[in-house]
Coordinates of C-alpha atoms in Angstrom, one line a residue:
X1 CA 116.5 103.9 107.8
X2 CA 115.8 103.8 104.0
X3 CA 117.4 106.8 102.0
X4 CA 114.8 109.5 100.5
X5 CA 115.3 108.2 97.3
X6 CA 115.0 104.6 98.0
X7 CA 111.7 105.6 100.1
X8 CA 110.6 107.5 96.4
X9 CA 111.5 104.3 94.4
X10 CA 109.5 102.3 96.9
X11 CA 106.7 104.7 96.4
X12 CA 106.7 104.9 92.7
X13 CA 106.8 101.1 92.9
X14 CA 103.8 101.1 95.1
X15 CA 101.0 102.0 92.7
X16 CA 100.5 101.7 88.3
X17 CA 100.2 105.3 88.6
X18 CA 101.5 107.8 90.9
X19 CA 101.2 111.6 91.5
X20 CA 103.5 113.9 93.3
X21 CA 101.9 117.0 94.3
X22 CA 101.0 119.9 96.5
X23 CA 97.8 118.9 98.6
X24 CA 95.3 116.2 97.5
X25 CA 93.1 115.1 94.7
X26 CA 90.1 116.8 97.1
X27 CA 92.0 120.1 97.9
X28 CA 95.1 120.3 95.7
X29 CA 97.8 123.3 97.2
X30 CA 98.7 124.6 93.6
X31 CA 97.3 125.2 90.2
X32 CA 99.2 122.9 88.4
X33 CA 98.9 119.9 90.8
X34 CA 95.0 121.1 90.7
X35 CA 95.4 120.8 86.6
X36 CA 96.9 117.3 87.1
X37 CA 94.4 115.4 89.0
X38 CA 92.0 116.8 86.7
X39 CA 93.2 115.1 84.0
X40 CA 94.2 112.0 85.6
X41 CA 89.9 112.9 86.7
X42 CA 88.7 113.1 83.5
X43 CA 90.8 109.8 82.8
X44 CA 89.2 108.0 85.7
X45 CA 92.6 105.9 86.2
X46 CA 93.5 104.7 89.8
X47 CA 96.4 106.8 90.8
X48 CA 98.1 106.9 94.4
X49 CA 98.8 111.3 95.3
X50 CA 101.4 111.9 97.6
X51 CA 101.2 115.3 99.3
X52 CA 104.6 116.4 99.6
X53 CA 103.8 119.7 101.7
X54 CA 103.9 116.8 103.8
X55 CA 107.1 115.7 103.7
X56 CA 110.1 118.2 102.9
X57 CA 112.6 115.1 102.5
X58 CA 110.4 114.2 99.3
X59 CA 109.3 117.4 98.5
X60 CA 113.2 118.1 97.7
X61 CA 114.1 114.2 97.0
X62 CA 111.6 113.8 93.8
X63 CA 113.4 117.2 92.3
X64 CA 116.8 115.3 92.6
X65 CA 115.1 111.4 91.9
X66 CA 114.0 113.0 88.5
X67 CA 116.2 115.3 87.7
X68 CA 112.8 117.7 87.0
X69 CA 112.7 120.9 89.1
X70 CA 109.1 121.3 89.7
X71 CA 106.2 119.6 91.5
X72 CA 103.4 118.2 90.2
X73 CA 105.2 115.0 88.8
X74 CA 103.6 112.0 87.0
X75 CA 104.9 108.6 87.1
X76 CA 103.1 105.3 85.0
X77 CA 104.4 102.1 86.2
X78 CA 107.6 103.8 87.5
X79 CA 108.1 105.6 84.6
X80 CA 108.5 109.2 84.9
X81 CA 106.2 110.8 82.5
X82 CA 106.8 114.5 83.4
X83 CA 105.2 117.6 85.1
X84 CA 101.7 120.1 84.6
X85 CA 102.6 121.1 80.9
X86 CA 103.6 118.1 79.6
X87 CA 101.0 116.1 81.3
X88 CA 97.8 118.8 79.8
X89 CA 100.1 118.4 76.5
X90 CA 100.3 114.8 76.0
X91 CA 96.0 114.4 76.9
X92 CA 94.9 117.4 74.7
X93 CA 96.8 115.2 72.3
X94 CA 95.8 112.1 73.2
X95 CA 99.3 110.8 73.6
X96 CA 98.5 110.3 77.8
X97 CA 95.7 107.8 77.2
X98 CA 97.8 105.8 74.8
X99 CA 100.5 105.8 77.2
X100 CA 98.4 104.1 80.0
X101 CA 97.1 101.8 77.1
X102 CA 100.0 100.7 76.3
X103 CA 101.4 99.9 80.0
X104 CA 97.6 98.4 81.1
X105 CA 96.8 101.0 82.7
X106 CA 93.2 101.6 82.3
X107 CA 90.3 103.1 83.9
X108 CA 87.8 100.4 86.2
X109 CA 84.3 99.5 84.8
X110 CA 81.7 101.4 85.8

């Protein structure tokens, strides 16, 4: 059986974008993970959420894969871009968008 953080890495690796939260885009558990997908919303960027109220072996496993103590967390093509405040941060300043620009990740065609 994979370790938790190999099964993180494998899920980080799965998806251009991915979102480690409380709940789901449609009923988020938290404020901040709400505050997330509504950026990553607003965006319109593909993004795979995994709910780790789900899964206590992740829920505690992406603390220590990322060496970032709280949940929601943000990764861009296995980056680790970083949690609520930094994320809200970096799209008010329009640093977020120009992130996914630069590593092709972009919204689909209406």
């Amino acid at each position: 059986m994979a370790s938790t953080a190999e099964r993180i890495d494998d899920i980080i690796g799965s998806s251009d974008v991915v979102l480690f939260m409380k709940g789901v885009p449609a009923a988020p558990q938290c404020g901040f993970s709400a505050a997330v997908v509504q950026v990553l919303a607003q965006l319109g960027v593909p993004y795979r959420a995994v709910d780790v109220l789900q899964d206590m072996e992740v829920r505690e496993g992406i603390k220590a894969f990322s060496n970032w103590p709280t949940i929601p967390q943000l990764y861009v093509k296995g980056e680790f871009v970083g949690g609520c405040d930094i994320v809200r941060e970096m799209f008010q300043a329009g640093e977020l968008t120009a992130l996914l620009a630069d590593k092709g990740v972009t919204a689909p065609a209406a």
